[in-house]
Tab-separated table of C-alpha atoms and ligand atoms in Angstrom:
chain	number	residue	atom	x	y	z
A	1	MET	CA	0.000	0.000	0.000
A	2	SER	CA	2.700	2.435	1.039
A	3	ARG	CA	4.779	1.547	-2.046
A	4	LEU	CA	1.785	2.114	-4.171
A	5	CYS	CA	1.200	5.507	-2.584
A	6	GLY	CA	4.861	6.409	-3.035
A	7	GLN	CA	4.750	5.475	-6.688
A	8	ALA	CA	1.586	7.435	-7.150
A	9	GLN	CA	3.122	10.481	-5.483
A	10	MET	CA	6.295	10.180	-7.513
A	11	SER	CA	4.386	10.014	-10.694
A	12	LEU	CA	2.181	12.985	-9.713
A	13	GLY	CA	5.248	14.959	-8.676
A	14	LEU	CA	6.840	14.248	-12.043
A	15	ARG	CA	3.760	15.187	-13.898
A	16	SER	CA	3.359	18.458	-11.997
A	17	GLY	CA	7.086	19.083	-11.782
A	18	PHE	CA	6.981	19.691	-7.993
A	19	PRO	CA	7.383	17.467	-4.884
A	20	LEU	CA	4.106	16.991	-3.041
A	21	PRO	CA	4.826	17.399	0.698
A	22	GLY	CA	2.162	16.720	3.346
A	23	ARG	CA	-0.508	15.598	0.905
A	24	GLY	CA	-1.751	12.098	0.157
A	25	CYS	CA	0.114	9.168	1.798
A	26	PRO	CA	2.863	9.845	4.362
A	27	PRO	CA	6.313	8.676	3.259
A	28	SER	CA	7.409	5.240	4.550
A	29	GLN	CA	10.215	5.019	7.100
A	30	GLU	CA	12.605	3.302	4.680
A	31	GLU	CA	12.084	5.909	2.053
A	32	THR	CA	12.516	9.068	4.165
A	33	PRO	CA	16.327	9.056	4.763
A	34	ARG	CA	17.073	8.197	1.126
A	35	THR	CA	14.801	11.018	-0.005
A	36	MET	CA	16.417	13.514	2.402
A	37	ALA	CA	19.913	12.550	1.346
A	38	GLN	CA	19.073	12.899	-2.291
A	39	LEU	CA	17.114	16.120	-1.871
A	40	PRO	CA	19.480	18.600	-3.651
A	41	GLN	CA	19.943	16.208	-6.581
A	42	THR	CA	16.217	15.419	-6.800
A	43	HIS	CA	15.482	19.111	-6.667
A	44	LEU	CA	17.851	19.721	-9.563
A	45	GLU	CA	16.404	16.810	-11.532
A	46	LYS	CA	12.903	17.993	-10.867
A	47	SER	CA	13.677	21.543	-11.906
A	48	LYS	CA	15.307	20.148	-15.079
A	49	SER	CA	12.271	18.036	-15.702
A	50	HIS	CA	10.103	21.079	-15.034
A	51	SER	CA	11.919	23.066	-17.772
A	52	PHE	CA	11.780	20.078	-20.089
A	53	HIS	CA	8.012	19.791	-19.667
A	54	TYR	CA	7.594	23.499	-20.009
A	55	VAL	CA	9.422	23.411	-23.356
A	56	ILE	CA	7.379	20.387	-24.483
A	57	CYS	CA	4.165	22.205	-23.565
A	58	LEU	CA	5.259	25.283	-25.505
A	59	LEU	CA	6.156	23.163	-28.531
A	60	LEU	CA	2.824	21.368	-28.379
A	61	LEU	CA	1.008	24.690	-28.106
A	62	ALA	CA	2.930	26.052	-31.105
A	63	LEU	CA	2.117	22.875	-33.053
A	64	VAL	CA	-1.586	23.123	-32.250
A	65	LEU	CA	-1.673	26.838	-33.165
A	66	THR	CA	0.190	26.221	-36.446
A	67	SER	CA	-2.103	23.393	-37.459
A	68	LEU	CA	-5.163	25.497	-36.552
A	69	GLY	CA	-3.802	28.360	-38.692
A	70	CYS	CA	-3.100	26.022	-41.600
A	71	THR	CA	-6.573	24.514	-41.376
A	72	PHE	CA	-8.112	28.004	-41.388
A	73	LEU	CA	-6.096	29.116	-44.426
A	74	ALA	CA	-6.796	25.861	-46.257
A	75	LEU	CA	-10.522	26.252	-45.577
A	76	ARG	CA	-10.444	29.835	-46.861
A	77	SER	CA	-8.647	28.979	-50.099
A	78	GLN	CA	-10.744	25.836	-50.478
A	79	ASN	CA	-13.802	28.013	-50.124
A	80	LEU	CA	-12.669	30.274	-52.981
A	81	GLU	CA	-11.623	27.263	-55.066
A	82	ASP	CA	-14.979	25.621	-54.328
A	83	ILE	CA	-16.883	28.724	-55.341
A	84	LEU	CA	-14.902	29.059	-58.546
A	85	ALA	CA	-15.049	25.347	-59.200
A	86	ARG	CA	-18.829	25.503	-58.929
A	87	ALA	CA	-18.869	28.524	-61.248
A	88	SER	CA	-16.675	26.661	-63.706
A	89	LEU	CA	-18.774	23.557	-63.432
A	90	ALA	CA	-21.794	25.629	-64.285
A	91	ALA	CA	-19.960	27.066	-67.298
A	92	LYS	CA	-18.736	23.615	-68.291
A	93	GLU	CA	-22.262	22.281	-68.200
A	94	MET	CA	-23.296	25.124	-70.445
A	95	SER	CA	-20.802	24.260	-73.135
A	96	HIS	CA	-22.426	23.511	-76.482
A	97	LEU	CA	-20.608	20.183	-76.361
A	98	GLU	CA	-22.796	19.076	-73.448
A	99	VAL	CA	-25.854	17.031	-74.300
A	100	VAL	CA	-29.050	19.095	-74.012
A	101	ASN	CA	-32.558	18.412	-75.162
A	102	VAL	CA	-32.922	20.721	-78.199
A	103	SER	CA	-36.207	21.227	-79.970
A	104	ARG	CA	-36.696	20.264	-83.640
A	105	LEU	CA	-34.770	22.544	-85.999
A	106	VAL	CA	-34.541	22.533	-89.761
A	107	TYR	CA	-31.041	23.153	-91.094
A	108	PRO	CA	-28.673	21.855	-93.810
A	109	GLN	CA	-27.301	18.404	-93.137
A	110	PRO	CA	-23.601	18.320	-92.128
A	111	ASN	CA	-21.769	16.809	-95.095
A	112	LEU	CA	-19.116	14.325	-94.035
A	113	LEU	CA	-17.584	14.318	-97.496
A	114	LEU	CA	-16.993	18.087	-97.599
A	115	PHE	CA	-14.531	20.238	-95.697
A	116	SER	CA	-16.390	23.010	-93.873
A	117	LYS	CA	-13.613	25.336	-95.059
A	118	GLU	CA	-11.193	24.317	-97.761
A	119	ASP	CA	-8.593	27.020	-97.490
A	120	VAL	CA	-7.908	27.359	-93.776
A	121	LEU	CA	-7.269	25.226	-90.710
A	122	VAL	CA	-10.498	24.617	-88.782
A	123	GLN	CA	-9.128	22.588	-85.890
A	124	THR	CA	-5.976	22.803	-83.798
A	125	PRO	CA	-3.757	19.705	-83.319
A	126	TRP	CA	-5.259	19.411	-79.805
A	127	LEU	CA	-8.743	19.241	-81.382
A	128	ALA	CA	-9.986	22.695	-80.423
A	129	PRO	CA	-12.207	24.272	-83.106
A	130	ILE	CA	-10.879	27.333	-84.963
A	131	VAL	CA	-13.939	29.496	-85.578
A	132	TRP	CA	-14.465	30.814	-89.105
A	133	GLU	CA	-17.551	31.842	-91.014
A	134	GLU	CA	-19.303	28.683	-92.381
A	135	THR	CA	-17.886	26.380	-89.694
A	136	PHE	CA	-20.878	26.648	-87.340
A	137	ASN	CA	-24.650	26.892	-87.334
A	138	ILE	CA	-25.646	29.719	-85.005
A	139	GLU	CA	-29.253	28.548	-84.698
A	140	ILE	CA	-28.199	25.263	-83.129
A	141	LEU	CA	-25.746	27.031	-80.818
A	142	ASN	CA	-28.329	29.643	-79.783
A	143	GLU	CA	-30.796	26.891	-78.936
A	144	HIS	CA	-28.192	25.161	-76.743
A	145	PHE	CA	-27.255	28.296	-74.834
A	146	TRP	CA	-30.828	29.622	-74.520
A	147	LEU	CA	-31.850	26.363	-72.892
A	148	GLN	CA	-29.136	26.941	-70.328
A	149	ASN	CA	-29.930	30.618	-69.702
A	150	VAL	CA	-26.351	31.750	-70.171
A	151	THR	CA	-25.204	35.244	-69.132
A	152	VAL	CA	-22.093	36.690	-70.754
A	153	GLY	CA	-19.940	39.447	-69.226
A	154	LEU	CA	-18.183	41.813	-71.650
A	155	VAL	CA	-15.261	43.486	-69.875
A	156	SER	CA	-13.476	46.537	-71.241
A	157	PHE	CA	-11.199	49.277	-69.952
A	158	ALA	CA	-11.485	52.892	-71.112
A	159	VAL	CA	-9.186	55.293	-69.324
A	160	LYS	CA	-7.844	58.692	-70.267
A	161	LYS	CA	-8.584	59.646	-73.873
A	162	TYR	CA	-9.849	56.156	-74.757
A	163	VAL	CA	-13.267	57.015	-73.261
A	164	VAL	CA	-14.107	58.442	-76.688
A	165	PHE	CA	-14.176	54.877	-78.021
A	166	LEU	CA	-16.932	53.814	-75.638
A	167	LYS	CA	-19.843	55.061	-77.703
A	168	PRO	CA	-19.095	53.155	-80.924
A	169	PHE	CA	-17.939	50.145	-78.870
A	170	LEU	CA	-21.191	49.934	-76.900
A	171	GLU	CA	-23.502	50.870	-79.753
A	172	THR	CA	-22.048	48.259	-82.101
A	173	ALA	CA	-21.982	45.655	-79.303
A	174	GLU	CA	-25.701	46.267	-78.782
A	175	ALA	CA	-26.217	45.661	-82.499
A	176	HIS	CA	-24.002	42.562	-82.933
A	177	PHE	CA	-22.682	41.079	-79.676
A	178	MET	CA	-24.567	38.077	-78.262
A	179	VAL	CA	-27.875	39.358	-79.608
A	180	GLY	CA	-30.831	37.581	-77.980
A	181	HIS	CA	-28.791	36.527	-74.931
A	182	ARG	CA	-28.241	38.002	-71.494
A	183	VAL	CA	-25.232	40.323	-71.416
A	184	LYS	CA	-23.619	42.373	-68.677
A	185	TYR	CA	-21.095	45.054	-69.656
A	186	TYR	CA	-18.365	45.803	-67.140
A	187	ILE	CA	-16.785	49.125	-68.068
A	188	PHE	CA	-13.735	50.112	-66.021
A	189	THR	CA	-13.061	53.815	-66.466
A	190	ASP	CA	-11.560	56.817	-64.741
A	191	GLN	CA	-14.335	59.067	-66.147
A	192	PRO	CA	-17.720	57.482	-65.349
A	193	ASP	CA	-19.508	60.724	-66.289
A	194	ARG	CA	-18.257	60.350	-69.850
A	195	VAL	CA	-19.756	56.892	-70.393
A	196	PRO	CA	-22.440	57.585	-73.016
A	197	PRO	CA	-26.052	56.732	-72.081
A	198	ILE	CA	-26.545	53.921	-74.578
A	199	ARG	CA	-29.945	52.366	-75.259
A	200	LEU	CA	-29.577	48.820	-73.907
A	201	ARG	CA	-31.720	45.976	-75.195
A	202	ALA	CA	-33.916	44.077	-72.741
A	203	GLY	CA	-31.931	41.537	-70.694
A	204	ARG	CA	-28.745	43.585	-70.921
A	205	GLN	CA	-27.100	45.486	-68.086
A	206	MET	CA	-24.101	47.708	-67.592
A	207	ALA	CA	-21.877	48.178	-64.545
A	208	ILE	CA	-19.631	51.249	-64.695
A	209	LEU	CA	-16.677	50.730	-62.382
A	210	GLU	CA	-14.559	53.741	-61.546
A	211	VAL	CA	-10.790	53.263	-61.386
A	212	PRO	CA	-8.099	55.852	-60.607
A	213	THR	CA	-6.478	57.619	-63.577
A	214	PRO	CA	-3.220	55.827	-64.404
A	215	ALA	CA	-0.102	57.996	-64.225
A	216	GLY	CA	1.424	56.988	-67.581
A	217	ARG	CA	0.919	54.680	-70.580
A	218	ARG	CA	2.644	51.792	-68.784
A	219	GLU	CA	0.258	52.023	-65.845
A	220	VAL	CA	-2.738	51.620	-68.201
A	221	SER	CA	-2.085	47.967	-68.952
A	222	GLY	CA	-0.369	47.089	-65.666
A	223	PRO	CA	-3.374	46.635	-63.365
A	224	ARG	CA	-5.809	45.130	-65.893
A	225	MET	CA	-4.916	41.498	-65.222
A	226	GLU	CA	-4.938	42.195	-61.485
A	227	ILE	CA	-8.423	43.703	-61.694
A	228	LEU	CA	-9.664	40.800	-63.816
A	229	SER	CA	-8.220	38.283	-61.372
A	230	HIS	CA	-9.850	39.882	-58.344
A	231	PHE	CA	-13.191	40.727	-59.880
A	232	SER	CA	-13.601	37.244	-61.307
A	233	SER	CA	-13.139	35.700	-57.860
A	234	LEU	CA	-15.202	38.297	-55.984
A	235	HIS	CA	-18.000	39.429	-58.316
A	236	PHE	CA	-18.108	38.075	-61.862
A	237	PHE	CA	-18.660	34.445	-60.849
A	238	LYS	CA	-21.882	35.452	-59.036
A	239	GLU	CA	-23.244	37.386	-62.001
A	240	VAL	CA	-22.145	35.785	-65.272
A	241	ASP	CA	-21.179	32.392	-66.719
A	242	TYR	CA	-18.611	33.493	-69.288
A	243	LEU	CA	-16.315	36.488	-69.625
A	244	VAL	CA	-15.264	38.136	-72.879
A	245	CYS	CA	-12.436	40.659	-72.463
A	246	ALA	CA	-12.121	43.177	-75.299
A	247	HIS	CA	-10.172	46.311	-76.126
A	248	VAL	CA	-12.434	49.331	-76.193
A	249	ASP	CA	-11.087	50.742	-79.466
A	250	VAL	CA	-12.909	48.140	-81.537
A	251	THR	CA	-16.279	48.027	-83.262
A	252	PHE	CA	-18.527	45.024	-83.819
A	253	GLN	CA	-19.315	44.972	-87.540
A	254	GLU	CA	-21.028	41.595	-87.883
A	255	HIS	CA	-22.576	38.901	-85.719
A	256	VAL	CA	-20.409	37.864	-82.720
A	257	GLY	CA	-22.276	35.291	-80.680
A	258	MET	CA	-22.329	32.025	-78.801
A	259	GLU	CA	-19.945	30.400	-81.292
A	260	ILE	CA	-17.020	32.100	-79.530
A	261	LEU	CA	-17.791	30.699	-76.073
A	262	SER	CA	-15.768	27.901	-74.557
A	263	ALA	CA	-13.859	27.204	-71.337
A	264	LEU	CA	-10.854	29.195	-72.617
A	265	PHE	CA	-10.558	30.999	-75.934
A	266	GLY	CA	-7.970	33.189	-77.615
A	267	THR	CA	-8.016	35.133	-80.901
A	268	ILE	CA	-5.393	34.930	-83.626
A	269	HIS	CA	-3.651	38.295	-84.051
A	270	PRO	CA	-4.267	39.566	-87.608
A	271	VAL	CA	-0.680	40.723	-88.055
A	272	PHE	CA	0.739	37.237	-87.356
A	273	PHE	CA	-1.887	35.308	-89.269
A	274	GLY	CA	-0.209	32.693	-91.478
A	275	ARG	CA	3.298	33.581	-90.302
A	276	HIS	CA	6.103	31.339	-89.074
A	277	ARG	CA	6.246	30.927	-85.281
A	278	ASP	CA	9.781	32.324	-85.102
A	279	THR	CA	8.502	35.690	-86.367
A	280	PHE	CA	5.877	35.936	-83.601
A	281	ALA	CA	6.249	38.918	-81.253
A	282	TYR	CA	6.899	36.685	-78.216
A	283	GLU	CA	9.208	37.919	-75.473
A	284	ARG	CA	12.587	36.432	-76.409
A	285	TRP	CA	14.592	37.559	-73.394
A	286	PRO	CA	15.085	34.474	-71.167
A	287	GLN	CA	15.084	36.533	-67.963
A	288	SER	CA	11.426	37.514	-68.450
A	289	GLN	CA	8.577	35.383	-67.124
A	290	ALA	CA	6.944	35.827	-70.557
A	291	HIS	CA	9.882	34.249	-72.401
A	292	VAL	CA	9.073	31.815	-75.224
A	293	PRO	CA	12.090	30.245	-76.965
A	294	LEU	CA	12.437	30.076	-80.745
A	295	GLY	CA	10.974	26.921	-82.239
A	296	GLU	CA	7.905	27.001	-79.977
A	297	GLY	CA	4.417	28.435	-80.492
A	298	ASP	CA	1.083	27.572	-82.093
A	299	PHE	CA	-0.554	30.914	-82.913
A	300	TYR	CA	0.183	34.480	-81.858
A	301	TYR	CA	-2.888	35.643	-79.906
A	302	THR	CA	-4.075	39.246	-79.564
A	303	GLU	CA	-4.848	40.651	-76.147
A	304	ALA	CA	-7.651	42.615	-77.816
A	305	LEU	CA	-10.064	39.651	-77.424
A	306	PHE	CA	-9.892	36.619	-75.143
A	307	GLY	CA	-12.123	34.951	-72.582
A	308	GLY	CA	-13.790	31.824	-71.279
A	309	SER	CA	-15.525	30.562	-68.173
A	310	VAL	CA	-15.106	32.753	-65.092
A	311	LEU	CA	-12.799	30.168	-63.500
A	312	GLU	CA	-10.490	29.901	-66.529
A	313	VAL	CA	-10.303	33.674	-66.974
A	314	HIS	CA	-9.551	33.979	-63.252
A	315	LYS	CA	-6.712	31.445	-63.579
A	316	LEU	CA	-5.308	33.152	-66.675
A	317	ALA	CA	-5.485	36.672	-65.209
A	318	THR	CA	-3.957	35.551	-61.895
A	319	ALA	CA	-1.057	33.770	-63.625
A	320	CYS	CA	-0.369	36.761	-65.914
A	321	HIS	CA	-0.611	39.256	-63.064
A	322	GLU	CA	1.756	37.214	-60.888
A	323	ALA	CA	4.269	36.814	-63.741
A	324	MET	CA	4.097	40.568	-64.432
A	325	ALA	CA	4.615	41.324	-60.730
A	326	ARG	CA	7.662	39.002	-60.569
A	327	ASP	CA	9.167	40.738	-63.613
A	328	LYS	CA	8.341	44.180	-62.253
A	329	ALA	CA	10.120	43.387	-58.988
A	330	ARG	CA	13.262	42.730	-61.048
A	331	HIS	CA	12.683	45.821	-63.260
A	332	VAL	CA	11.824	43.636	-66.262
A	333	GLU	CA	8.979	44.419	-68.657
A	334	ALA	CA	7.978	42.098	-71.488
A	335	VAL	CA	8.061	43.517	-74.999
A	336	TRP	CA	4.273	43.685	-75.534
A	337	ARG	CA	3.328	43.894	-71.858
A	338	GLU	CA	0.095	41.931	-71.098
A	339	GLU	CA	-0.012	40.423	-74.566
A	340	SER	CA	3.382	38.755	-74.027
A	341	TYR	CA	2.232	37.120	-70.766
A	342	LEU	CA	-1.085	36.129	-72.346
A	343	ASN	CA	0.744	34.407	-75.212
A	344	LYS	CA	3.026	32.505	-72.870
A	345	TYR	CA	-0.009	31.375	-70.833
A	346	LEU	CA	-1.973	30.230	-73.891
A	347	LEU	CA	1.019	28.332	-75.246
A	348	TYR	CA	1.190	26.173	-72.125
A	349	HIS	CA	-2.559	26.166	-71.306
A	350	LYS	CA	-4.045	25.304	-74.678
A	351	PRO	CA	-7.281	27.181	-75.404
A	352	THR	CA	-10.356	25.050	-75.934
A	353	LYS	CA	-11.419	27.269	-78.846
A	354	VAL	CA	-9.449	29.592	-81.143
A	355	LEU	CA	-11.056	32.539	-82.914
A	356	SER	CA	-9.865	33.283	-86.445
A	357	PRO	CA	-8.734	36.826	-87.359
A	358	GLU	CA	-12.350	37.505	-88.433
A	359	TYR	CA	-12.824	38.312	-84.758
A	360	MET	CA	-10.095	40.947	-84.518
A	361	TRP	CA	-9.336	42.605	-87.766
A	362	ASP	CA	-7.533	45.903	-88.124
A	363	LYS	CA	-8.454	48.231	-90.973
A	364	ARG	CA	-5.031	49.821	-90.628
A	365	LEU	CA	-3.621	46.583	-92.015
A	366	MET	CA	-5.226	47.357	-95.387
A	367	ASP	CA	-2.531	49.961	-95.813
A	368	LEU	CA	0.173	47.342	-95.272
A	369	PRO	CA	-0.359	44.735	-98.028
A	370	ALA	CA	3.294	43.646	-97.697
A	371	ILE	CA	2.424	42.038	-94.375
A	372	PHE	CA	0.001	39.704	-96.108
A	373	GLN	CA	2.078	38.493	-98.987
A	374	ASN	CA	2.149	34.966	-97.536
A	375	VAL	CA	-1.512	34.886	-96.722
A	376	ARG	CA	-4.129	33.145	-98.840
A	377	PHE	CA	-6.610	36.001	-98.570
A	378	GLN	CA	-4.885	38.405	-100.937
A	379	ASP	CA	-7.848	38.601	-103.271
A	380	LYS	CA	-10.560	37.897	-100.700
A	381	TRP	CA	-10.371	39.820	-97.403
A	382	VAL	CA	-11.555	37.924	-94.364
A	383	LEU	CA	-14.949	38.725	-92.933
A	384	GLN	CA	-14.507	41.543	-90.448
A	385	ARG	CA	-16.667	40.743	-87.475
A	386	ILE	CA	-14.728	42.937	-85.070
A	387	THR	CA	-12.233	45.529	-86.184
A	388	LYS	CA	-9.950	48.023	-84.557
A	389	GLN	CA	-11.353	51.522	-84.946
A	390	PRO	CA	-9.596	53.969	-87.204
A	391	ARG	CA	-8.484	56.955	-85.164
A	392	THR	CA	-6.950	60.340	-85.567
A	393	ARG	CA	-3.623	61.258	-84.020
A	394	ASP	CA	-5.218	62.611	-80.846
A	395	GLY	CA	-7.178	59.361	-80.475
A	396	SER	CA	-10.574	60.909	-81.218
A	397	VAL	CA	-13.359	59.242	-83.232
A	398	GLN	CA	-16.169	60.721	-85.313
A	399	GLY	CA	-19.768	61.271	-84.213
A	400	SER	CA	-21.011	61.141	-80.639
A	401	GLY	CA	-24.692	62.117	-80.478
A	402	GLU	CA	-26.290	60.959	-77.216
A	403	LYS	CA	-29.232	58.582	-76.873
A	404	SER	CA	-31.459	57.928	-73.921
A	405	SER	CA	-31.145	54.732	-71.895
A	406	GLY	CA	-33.332	51.850	-73.088
A	407	GLN	CA	-34.699	48.845	-71.205
A	408	GLY	CA	-31.415	47.586	-69.741
A	409	THR	CA	-30.046	48.821	-66.412
A	410	VAL	CA	-26.879	50.779	-65.631
A	411	THR	CA	-25.104	50.913	-62.259
A	412	THR	CA	-22.050	52.937	-61.276
A	413	SER	CA	-19.509	51.966	-58.595
A	414	LYS	CA	-16.037	52.930	-57.496
A	415	VAL	CA	-13.128	50.475	-57.478
A	416	LYS	CA	-10.562	51.109	-54.772
A	417	GLY	CA	-6.942	50.062	-54.441
A	418	ILE	CA	-6.513	48.474	-57.872
A	419	SER	CA	-2.745	48.448	-57.763
A	420	THR	CA	-2.539	46.532	-54.503
A	421	LEU	CA	-3.346	42.879	-54.132
A	422	ASN	CA	-5.434	43.280	-50.979
A	423	VAL	CA	-8.191	45.685	-51.869
A	424	THR	CA	-10.602	45.431	-54.722
A	425	LYS	CA	-13.811	46.671	-53.285
A	426	LEU	CA	-16.939	47.961	-54.887
A	427	SER	CA	-18.786	50.718	-53.128
A	428	PRO	CA	-21.621	52.818	-54.491
A	429	VAL	CA	-20.601	56.284	-55.720
B	1	UD2	C1	-2.611	46.827	-80.702
B	1	UD2	C2	-2.815	45.354	-81.022
B	1	UD2	C3	-2.841	44.532	-79.747
B	1	UD2	C4	-1.617	44.773	-78.943
B	1	UD2	C5	-1.521	46.250	-78.630
B	1	UD2	C6	-0.270	46.525	-77.826
B	1	UD2	C7	-4.190	44.699	-82.936
B	1	UD2	C8	-5.536	44.253	-83.383
B	1	UD2	N1	-4.085	45.092	-81.678
B	1	UD2	O1	-3.744	47.344	-80.129
B	1	UD2	O2	-2.952	43.182	-80.067
B	1	UD2	O3	-0.514	44.310	-79.654
B	1	UD2	O4	-1.471	47.006	-79.856
B	1	UD2	O5	-0.321	47.804	-77.229
B	1	UD2	O6	-3.272	44.681	-83.673
B	1	UD2	N2	-6.326	51.842	-73.112
B	1	UD2	C9	-6.986	52.857	-72.415
B	1	UD2	N3	-6.403	54.070	-72.345
B	1	UD2	C10	-5.204	54.372	-72.919
B	1	UD2	C11	-4.540	53.325	-73.614
B	1	UD2	C12	-5.137	52.072	-73.705
B	1	UD2	O7	-8.067	52.649	-71.888
B	1	UD2	O8	-4.753	55.510	-72.814
B	1	UD2	C13	-6.928	50.483	-73.133
B	1	UD2	C14	-8.129	50.387	-74.060
B	1	UD2	O9	-8.996	49.374	-73.589
B	1	UD2	C15	-7.510	49.959	-75.355
B	1	UD2	C16	-6.433	48.999	-74.869
B	1	UD2	O10	-5.968	49.581	-73.655
B	1	UD2	O11	-8.458	49.342	-76.177
B	1	UD2	C17	-5.276	48.791	-75.823
B	1	UD2	O12	-4.862	50.000	-76.350
B	1	UD2	P1	-3.561	50.102	-77.305
B	1	UD2	O13	-3.633	51.439	-77.972
B	1	UD2	O14	-2.363	49.755	-76.541
B	1	UD2	O15	-3.738	48.911	-78.291
B	1	UD2	P2	-3.917	48.929	-79.881
B	1	UD2	O16	-5.287	49.316	-80.242
B	1	UD2	O17	-2.822	49.662	-80.545
């Protein structure tokens, strides 16, 4: 009994780090002298053991706190990933390649013995369609996307003198862009008062988002990928299924519709159409994050038109913004800024659809026939669905009579802190 008590006390003392005098069982007679004689040593051992346990406790506490922190961060990022994954899933389900129950339509039979286009490539080597006139039937595509109630976001930036391009951009988009479908324009501008009051069709909305005026030309393109990255994760995924990002100095001349939508699409740059990959305007300096070595490349894509599901655009914009930030920290800037990073991204993340130069033509190229000497369209210009706008030296465009707002709705908000990673907040003006 007494041995048992002694063992119990010893173990308690060890656990607490202190001797336990006068409590519990009295010490046995045999044990007392040995304990007294060994008192200084035991005291030392116990104080050592006390420090040892103290350190262990601290380590355990640190471990528990670290794992709690990690779990919290993982849950947060998982939450964002989950949200975006759901958004992407929704967009994936809306792809025209998904099986949906279409109603009866009458249209020409697809002819297996005929090329849809004889003079151009209509499919990439990774089996993504290249969209040209005559390669699709818009009625079938419309039916597919109507059944799925798709909403498309059209994002454009108009800062400084480029606000003058907004009127023709918006007016021609109302006439030709995604007609019959739900569209939300996101216009990022430093002059919200100068956004023309365009008559919007029913089912179409516009959000005017105020951004600070950039200091110089370089600062115009710098924050665009950052804004796209943040807005896609915070706002776009709640409001739209697909994003189309376009330069503002373009006009829509012909139908531009559901045929362009896919998880990730890029547009072939008209200047590099039909050219050898080694002549592409890739960044060739190995130190840059946008570097593409000679001997690589599929197509040279224009930054004037790209897009996809909200998740894919978020991934693209985040990767480009991060690469630009890494270069900027080392005072490196790629030759064609955003376009260089976009091209590197699309080389290693193959787009699921490629738009032919019909979708981004440039009338200025008409004055440069030498550029097209290798191209098969010398006698037959490609259909110009979207073209760059001609402009005068001061960047102005002709004609700007104002129209009243139609059935669609317009909202104006202010974007704060666009050049920092932490803040991208919308608050009503
Ligand atoms: C050409 C090329 C494009 C890219 C670009 C490089 C074509 C079809 N396009 O477009 O692919 O190589 O040159 O710069 O060949 N912006 C403003 N305010 C400004 C300046 C630009 O809002 O003061 C915005 C606006 O959305 C504009 C876009 O940036 O549409 C691009 O403007 P740009 O003048 O750099 O591009 P651009 O039209 O020469």
